[in-house]
mmCIF file of C-alpha atoms in Angstrom:
data_model
loop_
_atom_site.group_PDB
_atom_site.id
_atom_site.type_symbol
_atom_site.label_atom_id
_atom_site.label_comp_id
_atom_site.label_asym_id
_atom_site.label_seq_id
_atom_site.Cartn_x
_atom_site.Cartn_y
_atom_site.Cartn_z
ATOM 1 C CA MET A 41 -215.786 -70.702 39.323
ATOM 2 C CA ALA A 42 -219.104 -68.897 39.580
ATOM 3 C CA ALA A 43 -222.513 -69.804 37.244
ATOM 4 C CA GLU A 44 -223.563 -68.164 34.474
ATOM 5 C CA ASP A 45 -226.908 -66.284 35.882
ATOM 6 C CA THR A 46 -224.366 -65.187 38.408
ATOM 7 C CA VAL A 47 -222.128 -64.318 35.802
ATOM 8 C CA ARG A 48 -225.281 -62.693 34.304
ATOM 9 C CA LEU A 49 -226.232 -60.570 37.464
ATOM 10 C CA ILE A 50 -223.322 -59.195 39.032
ATOM 11 C CA ASP A 51 -222.738 -58.089 35.089
ATOM 12 C CA ALA A 52 -225.801 -56.263 35.234
ATOM 13 C CA VAL A 53 -225.981 -54.281 38.348
ATOM 14 C CA THR A 54 -222.020 -53.662 38.405
ATOM 15 C CA ALA A 55 -222.583 -52.357 34.312
ATOM 16 C CA GLY A 56 -224.665 -49.469 36.099
ATOM 17 C CA GLY A 57 -221.131 -48.310 38.335
ATOM 18 C CA ALA A 58 -223.253 -50.056 41.725
ATOM 19 C CA ASP A 59 -220.902 -52.245 44.146
ATOM 20 C CA ILE A 60 -221.772 -55.877 44.473
ATOM 21 C CA ARG A 61 -221.375 -58.619 46.864
ATOM 22 C CA PHE A 62 -221.791 -61.710 47.685
ATOM 23 C CA ILE A 63 -223.133 -61.582 52.037
ATOM 24 C CA GLY A 64 -224.754 -63.946 54.150
ATOM 25 C CA GLY A 65 -224.882 -67.776 54.790
ATOM 26 C CA CYS A 66 -223.169 -68.767 51.057
ATOM 27 C CA VAL A 67 -219.891 -66.856 52.008
ATOM 28 C CA ARG A 68 -220.258 -68.332 55.493
ATOM 29 C CA ASP A 69 -220.112 -72.207 53.605
ATOM 30 C CA ALA A 70 -218.034 -71.099 51.636
ATOM 31 C CA VAL A 71 -215.389 -69.356 54.023
ATOM 32 C CA LEU A 72 -215.599 -73.749 55.063
ATOM 33 C CA ASN A 73 -216.024 -75.545 51.728
ATOM 34 C CA ARG A 74 -219.315 -76.199 53.222
ATOM 35 C CA ALA A 75 -221.758 -76.780 50.676
ATOM 36 C CA VAL A 76 -223.992 -73.207 49.416
ATOM 37 C CA MET A 77 -226.969 -73.141 48.658
ATOM 38 C CA ASP A 78 -229.013 -70.169 48.617
ATOM 39 C CA ILE A 79 -227.077 -67.187 46.978
ATOM 40 C CA ASP A 80 -227.804 -63.651 48.572
ATOM 41 C CA LEU A 81 -225.584 -60.522 47.821
ATOM 42 C CA ALA A 82 -226.097 -56.447 48.767
ATOM 43 C CA THR A 83 -225.471 -53.933 46.330
ATOM 44 C CA ASP A 84 -224.601 -50.247 47.454
ATOM 45 C CA ALA A 85 -227.452 -49.091 44.758
ATOM 46 C CA GLU A 86 -231.012 -48.204 45.667
ATOM 47 C CA PRO A 87 -234.428 -50.500 45.116
ATOM 48 C CA PRO A 88 -235.141 -48.756 42.399
ATOM 49 C CA ARG A 89 -231.492 -48.737 40.262
ATOM 50 C CA VAL A 90 -231.692 -52.116 40.901
ATOM 51 C CA LEU A 91 -234.603 -53.172 39.065
ATOM 52 C CA GLU A 92 -233.768 -50.946 36.246
ATOM 53 C CA LEU A 93 -230.520 -52.741 36.548
ATOM 54 C CA LEU A 94 -231.874 -55.996 35.639
ATOM 55 C CA ALA A 95 -234.503 -54.793 33.534
ATOM 56 C CA ALA A 96 -232.089 -53.236 31.568
ATOM 57 C CA ARG A 97 -230.151 -56.861 30.869
ATOM 58 C CA ASN A 98 -233.532 -58.412 30.745
ATOM 59 C CA ILE A 99 -233.655 -59.950 33.702
ATOM 60 C CA ARG A 100 -236.857 -60.595 36.003
ATOM 61 C CA ALA A 101 -237.140 -59.128 39.259
ATOM 62 C CA VAL A 102 -239.630 -59.306 42.365
ATOM 63 C CA PRO A 103 -239.960 -57.005 44.510
ATOM 64 C CA THR A 104 -240.408 -58.660 47.058
ATOM 65 C CA GLY A 105 -238.958 -57.380 49.955
ATOM 66 C CA ILE A 106 -238.855 -53.468 49.118
ATOM 67 C CA ASP A 107 -239.872 -51.718 51.936
ATOM 68 C CA HIS A 108 -236.541 -52.877 53.200
ATOM 69 C CA GLY A 109 -234.482 -53.163 50.514
ATOM 70 C CA THR A 110 -234.863 -56.656 48.822
ATOM 71 C CA VAL A 111 -235.406 -57.252 45.632
ATOM 72 C CA THR A 112 -235.552 -61.048 43.854
ATOM 73 C CA ALA A 113 -233.562 -61.981 40.783
ATOM 74 C CA ILE A 114 -233.907 -64.558 38.355
ATOM 75 C CA PRO A 115 -231.899 -64.433 35.402
ATOM 76 C CA ASP A 116 -232.303 -68.025 34.744
ATOM 77 C CA HIS A 117 -234.132 -70.163 37.024
ATOM 78 C CA ARG A 118 -233.065 -69.944 40.438
ATOM 79 C CA PRO A 119 -233.648 -66.893 42.629
ATOM 80 C CA PHE A 120 -231.284 -64.344 43.897
ATOM 81 C CA GLU A 121 -231.975 -61.911 47.057
ATOM 82 C CA ILE A 122 -229.813 -58.732 46.118
ATOM 83 C CA THR A 123 -230.797 -56.552 49.756
ATOM 84 C CA THR A 124 -229.506 -52.955 49.116
ATOM 85 C CA LEU A 125 -226.730 -51.580 51.995
ATOM 86 C CA ARG A 126 -229.018 -50.032 54.859
ATOM 87 C CA THR A 127 -229.113 -49.084 58.208
ATOM 88 C CA ASP A 128 -231.823 -49.716 61.361
ATOM 89 C CA ALA A 129 -232.995 -46.031 61.850
ATOM 90 C CA GLU A 130 -236.015 -46.854 64.468
ATOM 91 C CA THR A 131 -236.749 -50.738 65.690
ATOM 92 C CA ASP A 132 -239.083 -52.210 67.941
ATOM 93 C CA GLY A 133 -237.838 -56.155 68.679
ATOM 94 C CA ARG A 134 -240.302 -57.509 65.732
ATOM 95 C CA HIS A 135 -240.143 -54.722 62.897
ATOM 96 C CA ALA A 136 -237.449 -52.273 62.022
ATOM 97 C CA GLN A 137 -237.221 -49.317 60.020
ATOM 98 C CA VAL A 138 -233.925 -48.861 57.643
ATOM 99 C CA ARG A 139 -232.463 -45.884 56.124
ATOM 100 C CA TYR A 140 -230.101 -46.808 52.685
ATOM 101 C CA THR A 141 -226.847 -46.331 52.939
ATOM 102 C CA THR A 142 -223.203 -46.464 50.963
ATOM 103 C CA ASP A 143 -221.243 -47.843 53.354
ATOM 104 C CA TRP A 144 -220.365 -51.430 53.309
ATOM 105 C CA ALA A 145 -218.615 -51.408 57.281
ATOM 106 C CA GLU A 146 -221.790 -49.184 58.285
ATOM 107 C CA ASP A 147 -224.390 -52.247 56.793
ATOM 108 C CA ALA A 148 -222.363 -55.087 58.781
ATOM 109 C CA ALA A 149 -222.225 -52.861 61.670
ATOM 110 C CA ARG A 150 -226.103 -53.890 61.448
ATOM 111 C CA ARG A 151 -226.272 -57.281 61.139
ATOM 112 C CA ASP A 152 -226.540 -59.741 64.260
ATOM 113 C CA PHE A 153 -223.210 -61.934 64.751
ATOM 114 C CA THR A 154 -220.169 -61.525 63.305
ATOM 115 C CA ILE A 155 -220.235 -64.251 60.650
ATOM 116 C CA ASN A 156 -222.546 -63.012 59.026
ATOM 117 C CA ALA A 157 -221.327 -59.391 58.429
ATOM 118 C CA LEU A 158 -218.579 -61.272 55.925
ATOM 119 C CA SER A 159 -219.057 -60.110 52.045
ATOM 120 C CA VAL A 160 -217.592 -61.324 49.497
ATOM 121 C CA ASP A 161 -216.559 -58.866 45.581
ATOM 122 C CA PRO A 162 -216.804 -60.452 42.806
ATOM 123 C CA ASP A 163 -212.979 -61.162 42.214
ATOM 124 C CA GLY A 164 -213.081 -63.453 45.621
ATOM 125 C CA THR A 165 -211.842 -60.331 48.216
ATOM 126 C CA ILE A 166 -212.536 -61.300 51.185
ATOM 127 C CA TYR A 167 -214.590 -57.704 53.876
ATOM 128 C CA ASP A 168 -214.492 -58.584 57.651
ATOM 129 C CA TYR A 169 -215.037 -55.456 59.203
ATOM 130 C CA VAL A 170 -216.140 -57.431 62.690
ATOM 131 C CA ASP A 171 -213.309 -60.187 63.063
ATOM 132 C CA GLY A 172 -216.295 -62.022 62.066
ATOM 133 C CA LEU A 173 -213.335 -64.365 60.592
ATOM 134 C CA ALA A 174 -211.663 -65.635 63.277
ATOM 135 C CA ASP A 175 -215.194 -66.498 64.569
ATOM 136 C CA LEU A 176 -215.931 -68.354 61.876
ATOM 137 C CA HIS A 177 -212.694 -70.914 61.743
ATOM 138 C CA ALA A 178 -212.688 -70.944 66.212
ATOM 139 C CA GLY A 179 -216.450 -71.972 65.888
ATOM 140 C CA ARG A 180 -217.637 -68.746 68.016
ATOM 141 C CA VAL A 181 -220.929 -67.842 67.297
ATOM 142 C CA ARG A 182 -221.015 -63.812 68.946
ATOM 143 C CA PHE A 183 -223.076 -61.568 68.439
ATOM 144 C CA ILE A 184 -221.967 -58.025 67.344
ATOM 145 C CA GLY A 185 -221.506 -55.374 69.724
ATOM 146 C CA ASP A 186 -223.762 -55.443 73.096
ATOM 147 C CA PRO A 187 -225.594 -58.633 72.570
ATOM 148 C CA GLY A 188 -229.017 -57.330 74.491
ATOM 149 C CA GLU A 189 -228.869 -54.026 71.970
ATOM 150 C CA ARG A 190 -228.828 -56.717 68.402
ATOM 151 C CA ILE A 191 -231.840 -58.755 70.517
ATOM 152 C CA ALA A 192 -233.628 -55.166 71.637
ATOM 153 C CA GLU A 193 -233.813 -54.954 68.346
ATOM 154 C CA ASP A 194 -235.301 -58.357 67.304
ATOM 155 C CA HIS A 195 -235.993 -60.670 69.204
ATOM 156 C CA LEU A 196 -236.119 -63.280 66.496
ATOM 157 C CA ARG A 197 -231.994 -63.244 67.050
ATOM 158 C CA ILE A 198 -232.552 -65.116 70.108
ATOM 159 C CA LEU A 199 -233.498 -68.169 68.304
ATOM 160 C CA ARG A 200 -231.042 -67.457 65.470
ATOM 161 C CA PHE A 201 -228.613 -67.367 68.011
ATOM 162 C CA PHE A 202 -229.397 -70.983 68.868
ATOM 163 C CA ARG A 203 -229.315 -72.231 65.406
ATOM 164 C CA PHE A 204 -226.157 -71.118 64.753
ATOM 165 C CA GLN A 205 -224.507 -72.064 68.002
ATOM 166 C CA ALA A 206 -225.898 -75.099 66.590
ATOM 167 C CA ILE A 207 -224.390 -75.570 63.120
ATOM 168 C CA TYR A 208 -221.140 -73.063 63.379
ATOM 169 C CA ALA A 209 -220.462 -73.405 67.142
ATOM 170 C CA ALA A 210 -216.580 -75.376 67.875
ATOM 171 C CA GLY A 211 -216.652 -75.027 71.731
ATOM 172 C CA GLU A 212 -219.029 -73.480 74.908
ATOM 173 C CA PRO A 213 -221.009 -70.837 73.594
ATOM 174 C CA ASP A 214 -220.355 -67.439 74.284
ATOM 175 C CA PRO A 215 -221.637 -66.979 78.061
ATOM 176 C CA ALA A 216 -222.581 -63.435 76.961
ATOM 177 C CA ALA A 217 -224.439 -64.074 74.455
ATOM 178 C CA LEU A 218 -225.948 -66.468 76.843
ATOM 179 C CA GLU A 219 -226.780 -63.711 79.413
ATOM 180 C CA ALA A 220 -228.905 -61.713 77.101
ATOM 181 C CA CYS A 221 -230.722 -64.728 75.507
ATOM 182 C CA LEU A 222 -231.566 -65.743 79.155
ATOM 183 C CA ASN A 223 -232.049 -61.837 80.155
ATOM 184 C CA ALA A 224 -234.522 -61.588 76.944
ATOM 185 C CA SER A 225 -235.820 -65.309 77.319
ATOM 186 C CA SER A 226 -239.529 -63.942 77.792
ATOM 187 C CA LYS A 227 -239.728 -61.790 74.078
ATOM 188 C CA VAL A 228 -239.516 -65.454 72.294
ATOM 189 C CA GLY A 229 -243.315 -65.166 73.505
ATOM 190 C CA GLU A 230 -243.905 -62.151 71.451
ATOM 191 C CA LEU A 231 -242.710 -63.176 68.027
ATOM 192 C CA SER A 232 -245.025 -64.241 65.253
ATOM 193 C CA GLY A 233 -245.551 -68.167 64.568
ATOM 194 C CA GLU A 234 -244.665 -67.661 61.052
ATOM 195 C CA ARG A 235 -241.096 -66.498 62.305
ATOM 196 C CA ILE A 236 -240.541 -69.035 65.323
ATOM 197 C CA TRP A 237 -241.645 -72.379 63.002
ATOM 198 C CA GLN A 238 -239.476 -70.902 60.489
ATOM 199 C CA GLU A 239 -236.256 -70.689 62.804
ATOM 200 C CA LEU A 240 -237.284 -73.760 65.388
ATOM 201 C CA SER A 241 -237.947 -76.232 62.368
ATOM 202 C CA ARG A 242 -234.576 -75.386 61.270
ATOM 203 C CA ILE A 243 -233.521 -76.068 65.021
ATOM 204 C CA LEU A 244 -234.668 -78.974 64.955
ATOM 205 C CA ASN A 245 -233.007 -80.372 61.294
ATOM 206 C CA VAL A 246 -229.649 -79.981 62.934
ATOM 207 C CA PRO A 247 -227.640 -83.437 63.045
ATOM 208 C CA GLU A 248 -227.484 -83.501 66.797
ATOM 209 C CA PRO A 249 -230.371 -81.257 68.443
ATOM 210 C CA GLY A 250 -230.393 -82.574 71.991
ATOM 211 C CA LYS A 251 -226.997 -79.860 72.786
ATOM 212 C CA VAL A 252 -228.757 -76.849 71.699
ATOM 213 C CA PHE A 253 -231.864 -77.810 72.745
ATOM 214 C CA THR A 254 -230.814 -78.060 76.414
ATOM 215 C CA LEU A 255 -229.103 -74.420 76.359
ATOM 216 C CA MET A 256 -232.754 -73.463 74.983
ATOM 217 C CA GLU A 257 -234.507 -75.117 78.244
ATOM 218 C CA ASP A 258 -231.888 -73.715 80.700
ATOM 219 C CA CYS A 259 -232.552 -70.163 79.106
ATOM 220 C CA ARG A 260 -235.856 -70.443 79.282
ATOM 221 C CA VAL A 261 -236.630 -70.401 76.023
ATOM 222 C CA LEU A 262 -238.114 -73.373 75.385
ATOM 223 C CA ARG A 263 -241.084 -73.008 78.855
ATOM 224 C CA VAL A 264 -241.769 -69.979 77.035
ATOM 225 C CA LEU A 265 -242.484 -71.345 73.504
ATOM 226 C CA PHE A 266 -243.816 -74.791 74.989
ATOM 227 C CA PRO A 267 -245.455 -74.633 78.631
ATOM 228 C CA VAL A 268 -245.908 -78.144 77.940
ATOM 229 C CA GLY A 269 -243.555 -81.176 79.274
ATOM 230 C CA ARG A 270 -240.287 -81.655 77.556
ATOM 231 C CA SER A 271 -237.078 -83.443 77.219
ATOM 232 C CA SER A 272 -234.070 -82.373 75.279
ATOM 233 C CA ASP A 273 -232.903 -86.273 76.000
ATOM 234 C CA ARG A 274 -235.958 -87.622 74.413
ATOM 235 C CA LEU A 275 -235.170 -85.189 71.197
ATOM 236 C CA GLN A 276 -231.549 -86.399 70.797
ATOM 237 C CA ALA A 277 -232.161 -90.488 71.193
ATOM 238 C CA LEU A 278 -234.212 -89.814 68.432
ATOM 239 C CA ALA A 279 -231.971 -88.331 66.247
ATOM 240 C CA ALA A 280 -229.113 -90.951 67.003
ATOM 241 C CA LEU A 281 -232.147 -93.147 66.066
ATOM 242 C CA GLU A 282 -233.090 -91.438 63.080
ATOM 243 C CA GLY A 283 -229.260 -92.341 62.257
ATOM 244 C CA MET A 284 -228.855 -95.452 62.809
ATOM 245 C CA VAL A 285 -232.043 -96.578 61.000
ATOM 246 C CA GLY A 286 -230.979 -93.775 57.501
ATOM 247 C CA ILE A 287 -233.957 -91.747 57.430
ATOM 248 C CA PRO A 288 -233.842 -87.822 57.178
ATOM 249 C CA PRO A 289 -234.679 -85.438 60.157
ATOM 250 C CA ASP A 290 -237.951 -84.212 60.075
ATOM 251 C CA PRO A 291 -239.010 -81.131 62.194
ATOM 252 C CA VAL A 292 -242.736 -82.374 63.018
ATOM 253 C CA ARG A 293 -241.807 -85.789 64.514
ATOM 254 C CA ARG A 294 -238.601 -84.046 66.170
ATOM 255 C CA LEU A 295 -240.697 -81.681 67.560
ATOM 256 C CA THR A 296 -243.583 -84.498 68.567
ATOM 257 C CA ALA A 297 -240.583 -86.332 70.634
ATOM 258 C CA LEU A 298 -239.467 -82.596 72.299
ATOM 259 C CA ILE A 299 -242.780 -81.543 73.840
ATOM 260 C CA GLN A 300 -245.114 -84.918 75.283
ATOM 261 C CA PRO A 301 -248.959 -82.304 75.099
ATOM 262 C CA ASN A 302 -252.250 -83.806 75.511
ATOM 263 C CA ARG A 303 -254.478 -83.453 71.685
ATOM 264 C CA GLN A 304 -255.862 -80.249 72.862
ATOM 265 C CA GLU A 305 -251.860 -78.698 74.268
ATOM 266 C CA ALA A 306 -250.884 -80.109 70.921
ATOM 267 C CA SER A 307 -253.882 -78.676 68.686
ATOM 268 C CA GLN A 308 -253.117 -75.317 70.888
ATOM 269 C CA ILE A 309 -249.036 -75.396 69.990
ATOM 270 C CA ALA A 310 -250.103 -75.976 65.946
ATOM 271 C CA THR A 311 -252.316 -72.937 66.183
ATOM 272 C CA ARG A 312 -249.507 -70.731 67.522
ATOM 273 C CA LEU A 313 -246.469 -71.774 65.620
ATOM 274 C CA ARG A 314 -249.147 -71.785 62.341
ATOM 275 C CA LEU A 315 -248.496 -75.077 60.874
ATOM 276 C CA SER A 316 -249.880 -76.397 58.228
ATOM 277 C CA ARG A 317 -252.449 -78.235 57.693
ATOM 278 C CA ALA A 318 -250.536 -81.082 57.213
ATOM 279 C CA GLU A 319 -248.242 -80.749 59.984
ATOM 280 C CA THR A 320 -250.905 -80.341 62.306
ATOM 281 C CA ALA A 321 -252.850 -83.172 61.566
ATOM 282 C CA ARG A 322 -249.539 -85.713 61.201
ATOM 283 C CA LEU A 323 -248.584 -83.487 64.493
ATOM 284 C CA ASP A 324 -252.076 -84.670 66.497
ATOM 285 C CA GLU A 325 -251.943 -87.852 65.364
ATOM 286 C CA LEU A 326 -248.770 -88.760 66.365
ATOM 287 C CA VAL A 327 -249.662 -87.106 69.861
ATOM 288 C CA ALA A 328 -252.521 -89.284 70.163
ATOM 289 C CA SER A 329 -250.790 -92.195 68.336
ATOM 290 C CA ARG A 330 -247.578 -92.289 71.736
ATOM 291 C CA GLY A 331 -247.005 -95.805 73.138
ATOM 292 C CA GLY A 332 -248.492 -97.373 70.646
ATOM 293 C CA SER A 333 -246.255 -99.545 69.769
ATOM 294 C CA SER A 334 -243.577 -101.545 71.563
ATOM 295 C CA ALA A 335 -239.835 -103.567 71.380
ATOM 296 C CA GLY A 336 -240.432 -106.979 69.231
ATOM 297 C CA MET A 337 -244.421 -106.159 69.198
ATOM 298 C CA PRO A 338 -246.450 -109.778 68.597
ATOM 299 C CA GLU A 339 -246.730 -110.002 64.774
ATOM 300 C CA LEU A 340 -250.432 -109.430 64.248
ATOM 301 C CA ALA A 341 -250.329 -106.710 66.508
ATOM 302 C CA LEU A 342 -247.501 -104.872 64.759
ATOM 303 C CA ARG A 343 -249.612 -105.422 61.144
ATOM 304 C CA ARG A 344 -252.515 -104.315 63.091
ATOM 305 C CA ALA A 345 -250.875 -101.032 63.752
ATOM 306 C CA LEU A 346 -249.681 -100.332 60.309
ATOM 307 C CA TYR A 347 -252.914 -101.063 58.690
ATOM 308 C CA ALA A 348 -254.498 -98.892 60.577
ATOM 309 C CA MET A 349 -251.852 -96.184 60.487
ATOM 310 C CA GLY A 350 -250.392 -96.852 57.665
ATOM 311 C CA GLN A 351 -246.192 -97.017 57.064
ATOM 312 C CA ASP A 352 -245.150 -93.403 57.306
ATOM 313 C CA VAL A 353 -246.602 -92.592 60.306
ATOM 314 C CA PHE A 354 -245.341 -96.298 62.844
ATOM 315 C CA ARG A 355 -242.749 -96.411 61.554
ATOM 316 C CA ASP A 356 -242.566 -92.160 63.131
ATOM 317 C CA LEU A 357 -243.978 -93.566 66.029
ATOM 318 C CA VAL A 358 -242.338 -97.086 66.514
ATOM 319 C CA LEU A 359 -239.336 -94.279 66.879
ATOM 320 C CA LEU A 360 -241.075 -92.179 68.842
ATOM 321 C CA ASP A 361 -241.918 -94.564 71.779
ATOM 322 C CA TRP A 362 -238.274 -95.785 70.995
ATOM 323 C CA ALA A 363 -236.743 -93.017 71.707
ATOM 324 C CA ASP A 364 -238.783 -92.571 75.002
ATOM 325 C CA GLN A 365 -237.592 -95.480 76.555
ATOM 326 C CA ILE A 366 -234.065 -94.488 75.978
ATOM 327 C CA ALA A 367 -234.239 -91.181 77.445
ATOM 328 C CA ARG A 368 -236.833 -92.928 80.364
ATOM 329 C CA GLU A 369 -235.314 -96.263 81.306
ATOM 330 C CA PRO A 370 -232.194 -95.865 79.374
ATOM 331 C CA GLU A 371 -230.966 -99.664 80.380
ATOM 332 C CA VAL A 372 -234.163 -101.963 79.753
ATOM 333 C CA ALA A 373 -234.193 -99.584 76.397
ATOM 334 C CA ALA A 374 -230.483 -100.809 75.569
ATOM 335 C CA GLY A 375 -231.548 -104.401 76.753
ATOM 336 C CA ASN A 376 -234.439 -104.822 74.166
ATOM 337 C CA THR A 377 -232.155 -103.138 70.648
ATOM 338 C CA LEU A 378 -233.053 -106.138 69.344
ATOM 339 C CA ASP A 379 -236.317 -106.009 69.528
ATOM 340 C CA TRP A 380 -236.418 -102.476 69.186
ATOM 341 C CA LYS A 381 -234.321 -103.434 65.978
ATOM 342 C CA ALA A 382 -237.096 -106.230 65.205
ATOM 343 C CA THR A 383 -240.076 -104.132 65.449
ATOM 344 C CA TRP A 384 -238.358 -101.450 63.111
ATOM 345 C CA ASP A 385 -237.405 -104.030 60.528
ATOM 346 C CA VAL A 386 -241.069 -105.289 59.771
ATOM 347 C CA THR A 387 -241.962 -101.631 59.482
ATOM 348 C CA THR A 388 -239.706 -101.433 56.651
ATOM 349 C CA THR A 389 -240.618 -104.665 54.489
ATOM 350 C CA TRP A 390 -244.136 -104.699 55.336
ATOM 351 C CA ALA A 391 -246.304 -104.187 52.156
ATOM 352 C CA PRO A 392 -249.979 -103.295 53.091
ATOM 353 C CA PRO A 393 -252.691 -105.975 52.558
ATOM 354 C CA GLU A 394 -255.600 -104.373 50.292
ATOM 355 C CA PHE A 395 -259.367 -105.860 51.781
ATOM 356 C CA PRO A 396 -260.667 -107.808 49.392
ATOM 357 C CA LEU A 397 -264.491 -106.618 49.213
ATOM 358 C CA THR A 398 -265.279 -103.351 47.934
ATOM 359 C CA GLY A 399 -268.700 -100.513 47.791
ATOM 360 C CA GLN A 400 -269.424 -102.123 44.492
ATOM 361 C CA ASP A 401 -269.640 -105.682 46.342
ATOM 362 C CA VAL A 402 -271.702 -104.751 49.716
ATOM 363 C CA MET A 403 -274.571 -102.715 46.562
ATOM 364 C CA ALA A 404 -274.101 -106.216 44.488
ATOM 365 C CA ALA A 405 -275.651 -108.310 47.400
ATOM 366 C CA GLY A 406 -278.531 -105.920 47.629
ATOM 367 C CA VAL A 407 -277.444 -102.901 49.870
ATOM 368 C CA GLU A 408 -278.905 -99.202 48.293
ATOM 369 C CA GLU A 409 -275.966 -97.022 47.809
ATOM 370 C CA GLY A 410 -275.238 -94.746 50.496
ATOM 371 C CA PRO A 411 -274.201 -94.369 54.569
ATOM 372 C CA ASP A 412 -275.054 -97.872 55.438
ATOM 373 C CA VAL A 413 -272.803 -99.176 52.644
ATOM 374 C CA GLY A 414 -269.679 -97.257 54.628
ATOM 375 C CA LYS A 415 -270.873 -98.580 57.619
ATOM 376 C CA ILE A 416 -270.885 -102.561 56.730
ATOM 377 C CA LEU A 417 -267.631 -102.212 54.821
ATOM 378 C CA ALA A 418 -266.343 -101.026 58.140
ATOM 379 C CA ASP A 419 -267.466 -103.716 59.806
ATOM 380 C CA VAL A 420 -266.294 -106.989 57.392
ATOM 381 C CA GLU A 421 -262.437 -104.930 56.890
ATOM 382 C CA GLU A 422 -262.826 -105.378 60.820
ATOM 383 C CA TRP A 423 -263.367 -109.228 61.106
ATOM 384 C CA TRP A 424 -260.361 -109.729 58.110
ATOM 385 C CA VAL A 425 -258.036 -107.747 59.853
ATOM 386 C CA ASP A 426 -258.943 -110.255 63.478
ATOM 387 C CA GLN A 427 -258.506 -112.942 60.841
ATOM 388 C CA ALA A 428 -254.876 -111.580 60.074
ATOM 389 C CA PHE A 429 -256.480 -110.517 56.486
ATOM 390 C CA ARG A 430 -255.933 -114.086 56.030
ATOM 391 C CA PRO A 431 -259.652 -114.380 54.034
ATOM 392 C CA GLY A 432 -259.969 -114.189 50.640
ATOM 393 C CA HIS A 433 -262.848 -112.652 48.667
ATOM 394 C CA ALA A 434 -265.312 -115.621 49.412
ATOM 395 C CA ASP A 435 -264.824 -115.528 52.901
ATOM 396 C CA CYS A 436 -265.037 -112.251 53.348
ATOM 397 C CA LEU A 437 -268.573 -112.077 50.799
ATOM 398 C CA ASP A 438 -270.159 -114.782 53.566
ATOM 399 C CA ARG A 439 -269.080 -112.595 55.711
ATOM 400 C CA LEU A 440 -270.324 -109.386 54.412
ATOM 401 C CA ARG A 441 -274.041 -111.617 53.966
ATOM 402 C CA LEU A 442 -273.868 -111.912 57.942
ATOM 403 C CA ALA A 443 -273.517 -108.724 58.548
ATOM 404 C CA MET A 444 -276.788 -107.884 56.903
ATOM 405 C CA ARG A 445 -278.430 -110.421 58.623
ATOM 406 C CA ARG A 446 -277.413 -108.986 61.740
ATOM 407 C CA ARG A 447 -278.266 -105.538 60.929
#
C-alpha cells in the first residue's frame, strides 16, 4: 500500500487529468523486492502545470530542475522529484537541451539503460518499452539502443554503467557496453568533479567493489580519473576487512585504498573531485599516515598512535595498512591475521587518557598568557606520552616547572 504522502501527491496530479507514474530506481528495487529509498515520478504534464496542480492541493513545490523538466514536491516531509516526459533535442556529452513530450515510449527511449526505462502507474501496472524487465531479472545492464550513441549524449553514463553493473549485474558485463566505455574512456576527464565524485562515491560503497574497479581499469577509465598508483586488489581486501570487523563502507577510506598517491597528488585529486573540506582533510591525513600501523604493534607505540591521530583515523589506518599487506603479500598477511586482529581489537576498546594539565596550570605557574603557554604545555604533554601516559597531575606539574627553567 502506498504511503499517505505518495497518495496525496498522485491524487493532486491526476485530479487535473495528467498521467503520472513511478520511474527509475524505485521501480527497479520494487521489482527485485529490495528496499525502496527515493521515489521519483514522471508525468505528461509540463512543469508549470505540475506546479499549478500541486498548489491547488497546498503541496509545497520547488522548481529544482525546472529547465530540464523537474519539480521537487514535498507533500509532507520527504521530497519527491516529478519530471515531465521529455526527449533530448540536443546533447554535447555533458548537457542536454530537452523538449517535452506526452509519449511515454519516446521518453523511455531517451534513457540510458533498459532497466531504468521501466515505469509503473498508480494501479501497479508495469510499462516496459525496451525489454528492461527481462534484463533486470537476468542481471543484465544494457544501454538502450547503440551504447556509443548513448555515451556520446552524456559521458557520465560511462560511470553510471559501472555503478549499475556493480549493483544489479548477475554475470559478465555486456560486451557492447564495455567496448563503448573503452572507446570513450577519455571523455570522463571532461566531466565536472562534482558529477564524477557523485557517481564514484556510490560505486565505492557497493559491497564488493574490487571486480567493478578492475573492469574500470581494463577500460582505461581509472587511469583517466587517477593518473597515480592504483590497486583494485587493495580496495577489495579493504572491503572484506570492513565486513569482517563489522563497520560500514566509507567512500573516502575506500578511495584511499584504491589509490596510493603522495600528499601533493592527493591534494590534486581532492581538488579535481571537489571533495568537501572534511573529506579533503581526511584523505590527506590517511595518505600521509599510510604505513603507520602494523600487525601486533607494541602496546605503547599503538597507544601513542591512537592518542596522536585519534581513534577514528587510526582505525581507518589499521584497515588500510592491513589491506595493503593482503594485496602485496597475501601469504605474509595470512600468517599475520591474529596479530592484525590484536592491533584492531585495541583500537575498539581503547579509551583516550586525559592529559592532566591545562593552560591554566601553566599560567598559574607564572607564564603570561600567550604563545608560550601552548608551547610549554606541548612539551610537557610530549613527555607525558613518552611516559606511557602514567604521570599524574603532581608529576606533570613538576615536569612543567622543569620545562619552565629550561626555557
